[in-house]
Amino acid sequence: MEFLPIFLNIREKKCVVVGGGEVALRKASLLLRAGAAIHIVAASLNDELRKLCSAHACTIIEREFADADLSGATLVVAATDDSETNERVSVIAAKHSIPVNVVDQPHLCSFIMPSIVDRSPLVVAISSGGSSPILTRKLKELNESMIPGRIDKLAELLGSYRERVRSEIGGFSERARFWEDVLDSEIPELVYNGQDDQARSALDNWLS
């Protein structure tokens, strides 16, 4: 395994995107979905990125990248078309142990961006370690077609019972069996069919 797959909490944390073009826009949009406090560093920004920053109160530093821009950052993405700038961002980030992604230059990255199927709170991340982006895209499409459309509602329902199950069922293995039985029951299909009240009632019955 070349990269350790993790999910990083960046909510309200400073995340720096170096670059002002289309790629920087895509990366900033993704980070905003995870609740990041975005800082854009670029000599110039395209109109769409500027609008995004305005809509989400992002910090804009409109000049060339400086080492101090990474002060206090939790994460940084280099998305410029200048390889020297990208390499410099990577070096400074590594010096300060800040996770860094350099777009299309995996040898400069300490983490990579996977393909994402977002059914929050359920998120599926797919990666080939940068070796085959087309394959990961195809697998993403396959997952999107196979995952039920309301699986997010099922995850929310199960999550709302988590503490109650923990308090009423003592052992870890017993809790695991309970959740496995629930997922093998009629409850998922009730949720997928929009019968949320019936699903909740059935879950209450399973727990009692």
PDB file of C-alpha atoms in Angstrom:
ATOM      1  CA  MET A   1       0.000   0.000   0.000  1.00  0.00           C
ATOM      2  CA  GLU A   2       1.713   3.160  -1.226  1.00  0.00           C
ATOM      3  CA  PHE A   3      -0.522   5.687   0.584  1.00  0.00           C
ATOM      4  CA  LEU A   4      -2.363   5.374   3.886  1.00  0.00           C
ATOM      5  CA  PRO A   5      -6.067   6.074   3.242  1.00  0.00           C
ATOM      6  CA  ILE A   6      -7.356   8.484   5.900  1.00  0.00           C
ATOM      7  CA  PHE A   7     -10.158  11.010   6.278  1.00  0.00           C
ATOM      8  CA  LEU A   8      -8.813  14.311   7.615  1.00  0.00           C
ATOM      9  CA  ASN A   9     -10.900  16.774   9.618  1.00  0.00           C
ATOM     10  CA  ILE A  10     -10.213  20.220   8.125  1.00  0.00           C
ATOM     11  CA  ARG A  11     -13.403  21.944   9.275  1.00  0.00           C
ATOM     12  CA  GLU A  12     -12.635  25.599  10.050  1.00  0.00           C
ATOM     13  CA  LYS A  13      -8.915  24.874   9.622  1.00  0.00           C
ATOM     14  CA  LYS A  14      -6.643  27.018   7.452  1.00  0.00           C
ATOM     15  CA  CYS A  15      -6.084  25.318   4.101  1.00  0.00           C
ATOM     16  CA  VAL A  16      -3.936  27.071   1.504  1.00  0.00           C
ATOM     17  CA  VAL A  17      -4.487  26.769  -2.239  1.00  0.00           C
ATOM     18  CA  VAL A  18      -1.655  28.220  -4.315  1.00  0.00           C
ATOM     19  CA  GLY A  19      -2.944  29.119  -7.766  1.00  0.00           C
ATOM     20  CA  GLY A  20      -5.738  31.125  -9.305  1.00  0.00           C
ATOM     21  CA  GLY A  21      -6.976  29.124 -12.274  1.00  0.00           C
ATOM     22  CA  GLU A  22      -9.412  26.336 -13.108  1.00  0.00           C
ATOM     23  CA  VAL A  23      -7.533  23.630 -11.202  1.00  0.00           C
ATOM     24  CA  ALA A  24      -7.279  25.816  -8.102  1.00  0.00           C
ATOM     25  CA  LEU A  25     -11.025  26.434  -8.385  1.00  0.00           C
ATOM     26  CA  ARG A  26     -11.774  22.693  -8.369  1.00  0.00           C
ATOM     27  CA  LYS A  27      -9.518  22.039  -5.396  1.00  0.00           C
ATOM     28  CA  ALA A  28     -10.876  24.991  -3.407  1.00  0.00           C
ATOM     29  CA  SER A  29     -14.448  23.847  -4.092  1.00  0.00           C
ATOM     30  CA  LEU A  30     -13.649  20.377  -2.772  1.00  0.00           C
ATOM     31  CA  LEU A  31     -11.988  21.727   0.370  1.00  0.00           C
ATOM     32  CA  LEU A  32     -14.949  24.017   1.018  1.00  0.00           C
ATOM     33  CA  ARG A  33     -17.274  21.009   0.937  1.00  0.00           C
ATOM     34  CA  ALA A  34     -15.274  19.698   3.903  1.00  0.00           C
ATOM     35  CA  GLY A  35     -15.673  23.008   5.751  1.00  0.00           C
ATOM     36  CA  ALA A  36     -12.129  24.351   5.343  1.00  0.00           C
ATOM     37  CA  ALA A  37     -11.117  27.971   5.879  1.00  0.00           C
ATOM     38  CA  ILE A  38      -9.615  28.632   2.463  1.00  0.00           C
ATOM     39  CA  HIS A  39      -6.654  30.932   1.790  1.00  0.00           C
ATOM     40  CA  ILE A  40      -5.985  31.499  -1.915  1.00  0.00           C
ATOM     41  CA  VAL A  41      -2.497  32.669  -2.883  1.00  0.00           C
ATOM     42  CA  ALA A  42      -2.113  33.776  -6.504  1.00  0.00           C
ATOM     43  CA  ALA A  43      -0.893  36.740  -8.525  1.00  0.00           C
ATOM     44  CA  SER A  44      -4.243  36.720 -10.318  1.00  0.00           C
ATOM     45  CA  LEU A  45      -7.530  34.821  -9.956  1.00  0.00           C
ATOM     46  CA  ASN A  46     -10.061  33.861 -12.596  1.00  0.00           C
ATOM     47  CA  ASP A  47     -13.589  35.219 -12.230  1.00  0.00           C
ATOM     48  CA  GLU A  48     -15.132  31.950 -11.029  1.00  0.00           C
ATOM     49  CA  LEU A  49     -12.577  31.488  -8.279  1.00  0.00           C
ATOM     50  CA  ARG A  50     -13.028  35.099  -7.182  1.00  0.00           C
ATOM     51  CA  LYS A  51     -16.804  34.582  -7.003  1.00  0.00           C
ATOM     52  CA  LEU A  52     -16.340  31.392  -4.990  1.00  0.00           C
ATOM     53  CA  CYS A  53     -14.067  33.213  -2.547  1.00  0.00           C
ATOM     54  CA  SER A  54     -16.564  36.036  -2.191  1.00  0.00           C
ATOM     55  CA  ALA A  55     -19.453  33.644  -1.561  1.00  0.00           C
ATOM     56  CA  HIS A  56     -17.579  31.729   1.141  1.00  0.00           C
ATOM     57  CA  ALA A  57     -15.548  34.529   2.737  1.00  0.00           C
ATOM     58  CA  CYS A  58     -12.246  32.974   1.680  1.00  0.00           C
ATOM     59  CA  THR A  59      -9.010  34.855   2.254  1.00  0.00           C
ATOM     60  CA  ILE A  60      -7.376  36.084  -0.963  1.00  0.00           C
ATOM     61  CA  ILE A  61      -3.653  36.913  -1.031  1.00  0.00           C
ATOM     62  CA  GLU A  62      -3.176  38.396  -4.482  1.00  0.00           C
ATOM     63  CA  ARG A  63       0.551  38.128  -5.094  1.00  0.00           C
ATOM     64  CA  GLU A  64       3.215  35.518  -5.702  1.00  0.00           C
ATOM     65  CA  PHE A  65       3.588  32.738  -3.118  1.00  0.00           C
ATOM     66  CA  ALA A  66       5.739  33.482  -0.052  1.00  0.00           C
ATOM     67  CA  ASP A  67       6.996  30.944   2.484  1.00  0.00           C
ATOM     68  CA  ALA A  68       5.091  32.664   5.303  1.00  0.00           C
ATOM     69  CA  ASP A  69       1.771  31.939   3.546  1.00  0.00           C
ATOM     70  CA  LEU A  70       1.875  28.424   5.011  1.00  0.00           C
ATOM     71  CA  SER A  71       2.131  29.624   8.606  1.00  0.00           C
ATOM     72  CA  GLY A  72      -0.548  27.891  10.676  1.00  0.00           C
ATOM     73  CA  ALA A  73      -1.834  25.853   7.724  1.00  0.00           C
ATOM     74  CA  THR A  74      -3.335  22.409   8.229  1.00  0.00           C
ATOM     75  CA  LEU A  75      -3.071  21.476   4.560  1.00  0.00           C
ATOM     76  CA  VAL A  76      -1.811  22.966   1.298  1.00  0.00           C
ATOM     77  CA  VAL A  77      -2.541  22.378  -2.383  1.00  0.00           C
ATOM     78  CA  ALA A  78      -0.222  23.682  -5.101  1.00  0.00           C
ATOM     79  CA  ALA A  79      -2.240  24.178  -8.284  1.00  0.00           C
ATOM     80  CA  THR A  80      -0.185  26.533 -10.428  1.00  0.00           C
ATOM     81  CA  ASP A  81       1.170  26.010 -13.946  1.00  0.00           C
ATOM     82  CA  ASP A  82       4.662  26.940 -12.736  1.00  0.00           C
ATOM     83  CA  SER A  83       6.671  23.849 -11.772  1.00  0.00           C
ATOM     84  CA  GLU A  84       9.222  25.884  -9.787  1.00  0.00           C
ATOM     85  CA  THR A  85       6.516  27.437  -7.623  1.00  0.00           C
ATOM     86  CA  ASN A  86       4.877  24.063  -7.095  1.00  0.00           C
ATOM     87  CA  GLU A  87       8.171  22.504  -6.026  1.00  0.00           C
ATOM     88  CA  ARG A  88       8.874  25.379  -3.656  1.00  0.00           C
ATOM     89  CA  VAL A  89       5.447  24.985  -2.040  1.00  0.00           C
ATOM     90  CA  SER A  90       6.145  21.272  -1.596  1.00  0.00           C
ATOM     91  CA  VAL A  91       9.562  21.885  -0.015  1.00  0.00           C
ATOM     92  CA  ILE A  92       8.255  24.503   2.441  1.00  0.00           C
ATOM     93  CA  ALA A  93       5.259  22.336   3.375  1.00  0.00           C
ATOM     94  CA  ALA A  94       7.529  19.340   4.023  1.00  0.00           C
ATOM     95  CA  LYS A  95       9.832  21.497   6.141  1.00  0.00           C
ATOM     96  CA  HIS A  96       6.909  22.369   8.410  1.00  0.00           C
ATOM     97  CA  SER A  97       5.281  18.898   8.280  1.00  0.00           C
ATOM     98  CA  ILE A  98       2.194  20.228   6.508  1.00  0.00           C
ATOM     99  CA  PRO A  99       0.369  17.746   4.245  1.00  0.00           C
ATOM    100  CA  VAL A 100       0.821  18.902   0.656  1.00  0.00           C
ATOM    101  CA  ASN A 101      -0.732  17.966  -2.661  1.00  0.00           C
ATOM    102  CA  VAL A 102       0.844  19.167  -5.897  1.00  0.00           C
ATOM    103  CA  VAL A 103      -1.545  18.691  -8.787  1.00  0.00           C
ATOM    104  CA  ASP A 104      -0.272  16.214 -11.420  1.00  0.00           C
ATOM    105  CA  GLN A 105       3.132  15.929  -9.723  1.00  0.00           C
ATOM    106  CA  PRO A 106       2.826  12.933  -7.382  1.00  0.00           C
ATOM    107  CA  HIS A 107       6.544  12.914  -6.537  1.00  0.00           C
ATOM    108  CA  LEU A 108       6.011  16.285  -4.787  1.00  0.00           C
ATOM    109  CA  CYS A 109       2.953  15.125  -2.820  1.00  0.00           C
ATOM    110  CA  SER A 110       2.696  13.856   0.737  1.00  0.00           C
ATOM    111  CA  PHE A 111      -0.982  13.070   0.070  1.00  0.00           C
ATOM    112  CA  ILE A 112      -3.105  12.620  -3.028  1.00  0.00           C
ATOM    113  CA  MET A 113      -6.714  13.487  -3.781  1.00  0.00           C
ATOM    114  CA  PRO A 114      -8.830  10.374  -4.412  1.00  0.00           C
ATOM    115  CA  SER A 115     -11.878  10.111  -6.616  1.00  0.00           C
ATOM    116  CA  ILE A 116     -14.871  10.659  -4.351  1.00  0.00           C
ATOM    117  CA  VAL A 117     -18.403   9.326  -4.252  1.00  0.00           C
ATOM    118  CA  ASP A 118     -20.126  11.727  -1.853  1.00  0.00           C
ATOM    119  CA  ARG A 119     -23.275  10.484  -0.148  1.00  0.00           C
ATOM    120  CA  SER A 120     -22.518  12.330   3.078  1.00  0.00           C
ATOM    121  CA  PRO A 121     -22.233  11.201   5.779  1.00  0.00           C
ATOM    122  CA  LEU A 122     -21.173   8.189   3.687  1.00  0.00           C
ATOM    123  CA  VAL A 123     -18.127   8.950   1.542  1.00  0.00           C
ATOM    124  CA  VAL A 124     -16.313   6.484  -0.723  1.00  0.00           C
ATOM    125  CA  ALA A 125     -12.751   7.395  -1.731  1.00  0.00           C
ATOM    126  CA  ILE A 126     -11.003   5.568  -4.584  1.00  0.00           C
ATOM    127  CA  SER A 127      -7.334   5.839  -5.501  1.00  0.00           C
ATOM    128  CA  SER A 128      -4.785   4.106  -7.700  1.00  0.00           C
ATOM    129  CA  GLY A 129      -1.910   5.982  -6.052  1.00  0.00           C
ATOM    130  CA  GLY A 130      -1.688   8.211  -9.115  1.00  0.00           C
ATOM    131  CA  SER A 131      -0.887   5.311 -11.458  1.00  0.00           C
ATOM    132  CA  SER A 132      -4.198   5.249 -13.358  1.00  0.00           C
ATOM    133  CA  PRO A 133      -6.601   8.206 -12.950  1.00  0.00           C
ATOM    134  CA  ILE A 134      -8.888   6.847 -15.690  1.00  0.00           C
ATOM    135  CA  LEU A 135      -9.300   3.556 -13.816  1.00  0.00           C
ATOM    136  CA  THR A 136     -10.225   5.367 -10.604  1.00  0.00           C
ATOM    137  CA  ARG A 137     -12.730   7.479 -12.536  1.00  0.00           C
ATOM    138  CA  LYS A 138     -14.333   4.335 -13.978  1.00  0.00           C
ATOM    139  CA  LEU A 139     -14.519   2.747 -10.527  1.00  0.00           C
ATOM    140  CA  LYS A 140     -16.105   5.931  -9.206  1.00  0.00           C
ATOM    141  CA  GLU A 141     -18.765   5.757 -11.927  1.00  0.00           C
ATOM    142  CA  LEU A 142     -19.392   2.101 -11.086  1.00  0.00           C
ATOM    143  CA  ASN A 143     -19.809   2.886  -7.391  1.00  0.00           C
ATOM    144  CA  GLU A 144     -22.134   5.790  -8.146  1.00  0.00           C
ATOM    145  CA  SER A 145     -24.378   3.492 -10.174  1.00  0.00           C
ATOM    146  CA  MET A 146     -24.398   0.702  -7.567  1.00  0.00           C
ATOM    147  CA  ILE A 147     -24.868   2.676  -4.338  1.00  0.00           C
ATOM    148  CA  PRO A 148     -28.561   3.294  -3.475  1.00  0.00           C
ATOM    149  CA  GLY A 149     -29.634   6.908  -3.844  1.00  0.00           C
ATOM    150  CA  ARG A 150     -30.859   7.279  -0.231  1.00  0.00           C
ATOM    151  CA  ILE A 151     -27.958   5.530   1.466  1.00  0.00           C
ATOM    152  CA  ASP A 152     -27.115   8.869   3.086  1.00  0.00           C
ATOM    153  CA  LYS A 153     -30.465   8.716   4.903  1.00  0.00           C
ATOM    154  CA  LEU A 154     -29.695   5.186   6.077  1.00  0.00           C
ATOM    155  CA  ALA A 155     -26.316   6.324   7.431  1.00  0.00           C
ATOM    156  CA  GLU A 156     -27.993   9.224   9.244  1.00  0.00           C
ATOM    157  CA  LEU A 157     -30.598   6.904  10.775  1.00  0.00           C
ATOM    158  CA  LEU A 158     -28.013   4.412  12.016  1.00  0.00           C
ATOM    159  CA  GLY A 159     -25.833   7.230  13.323  1.00  0.00           C
ATOM    160  CA  SER A 160     -28.726   8.646  15.343  1.00  0.00           C
ATOM    161  CA  TYR A 161     -28.998   5.315  17.218  1.00  0.00           C
ATOM    162  CA  ARG A 162     -25.296   4.805  17.787  1.00  0.00           C
ATOM    163  CA  GLU A 163     -25.098   6.110  21.369  1.00  0.00           C
ATOM    164  CA  ARG A 164     -28.315   4.339  22.372  1.00  0.00           C
ATOM    165  CA  VAL A 165     -27.016   1.048  21.007  1.00  0.00           C
ATOM    166  CA  ARG A 166     -23.694   1.590  22.770  1.00  0.00           C
ATOM    167  CA  SER A 167     -25.448   2.134  26.118  1.00  0.00           C
ATOM    168  CA  GLU A 168     -27.906  -0.771  25.777  1.00  0.00           C
ATOM    169  CA  ILE A 169     -25.637  -3.417  24.209  1.00  0.00           C
ATOM    170  CA  GLY A 170     -22.491  -3.841  26.245  1.00  0.00           C
ATOM    171  CA  GLY A 171     -19.948  -5.788  24.215  1.00  0.00           C
ATOM    172  CA  PHE A 172     -18.294  -4.743  20.951  1.00  0.00           C
ATOM    173  CA  SER A 173     -18.931  -8.083  19.241  1.00  0.00           C
ATOM    174  CA  GLU A 174     -22.586  -8.008  20.324  1.00  0.00           C
ATOM    175  CA  ARG A 175     -22.988  -4.496  18.920  1.00  0.00           C
ATOM    176  CA  ALA A 176     -21.329  -5.557  15.669  1.00  0.00           C
ATOM    177  CA  ARG A 177     -23.745  -8.487  15.348  1.00  0.00           C
ATOM    178  CA  PHE A 178     -26.687  -6.185  16.073  1.00  0.00           C
ATOM    179  CA  TRP A 179     -25.712  -3.764  13.286  1.00  0.00           C
ATOM    180  CA  GLU A 180     -25.060  -6.616  10.870  1.00  0.00           C
ATOM    181  CA  ASP A 181     -28.506  -8.022  11.609  1.00  0.00           C
ATOM    182  CA  VAL A 182     -30.072  -4.590  11.109  1.00  0.00           C
ATOM    183  CA  LEU A 183     -28.388  -4.177   7.741  1.00  0.00           C
ATOM    184  CA  ASP A 184     -29.563  -7.647   6.705  1.00  0.00           C
ATOM    185  CA  SER A 185     -33.137  -6.810   7.745  1.00  0.00           C
ATOM    186  CA  GLU A 186     -35.927  -4.905   5.987  1.00  0.00           C
ATOM    187  CA  ILE A 187     -34.744  -1.593   7.425  1.00  0.00           C
ATOM    188  CA  PRO A 188     -32.414  -0.529   4.562  1.00  0.00           C
ATOM    189  CA  GLU A 189     -35.126  -1.164   1.954  1.00  0.00           C
ATOM    190  CA  LEU A 190     -37.627   0.852   3.980  1.00  0.00           C
ATOM    191  CA  VAL A 191     -35.216   3.798   3.970  1.00  0.00           C
ATOM    192  CA  TYR A 192     -34.413   3.420   0.262  1.00  0.00           C
ATOM    193  CA  ASN A 193     -38.168   3.496  -0.455  1.00  0.00           C
ATOM    194  CA  GLY A 194     -38.638   6.696   1.536  1.00  0.00           C
ATOM    195  CA  GLN A 195     -40.402   5.002   4.458  1.00  0.00           C
ATOM    196  CA  ASP A 196     -38.245   6.628   7.130  1.00  0.00           C
ATOM    197  CA  ASP A 197     -40.822   6.480   9.940  1.00  0.00           C
ATOM    198  CA  GLN A 198     -41.408   2.780   9.364  1.00  0.00           C
ATOM    199  CA  ALA A 199     -37.649   2.190   9.307  1.00  0.00           C
ATOM    200  CA  ARG A 200     -37.220   3.986  12.625  1.00  0.00           C
ATOM    201  CA  SER A 201     -40.052   1.970  14.161  1.00  0.00           C
ATOM    202  CA  ALA A 202     -38.501  -1.258  12.903  1.00  0.00           C
ATOM    203  CA  LEU A 203     -35.134  -0.259  14.344  1.00  0.00           C
ATOM    204  CA  ASP A 204     -36.768   0.427  17.708  1.00  0.00           C
ATOM    205  CA  ASN A 205     -38.251  -3.062  17.590  1.00  0.00           C
ATOM    206  CA  TRP A 206     -34.881  -4.623  16.749  1.00  0.00           C
ATOM    207  CA  LEU A 207     -33.259  -2.825  19.661  1.00  0.00           C
ATOM    208  CA  SER A 208     -35.949  -3.773  22.158  1.00  0.00           C
TER     209      SER A 208
END
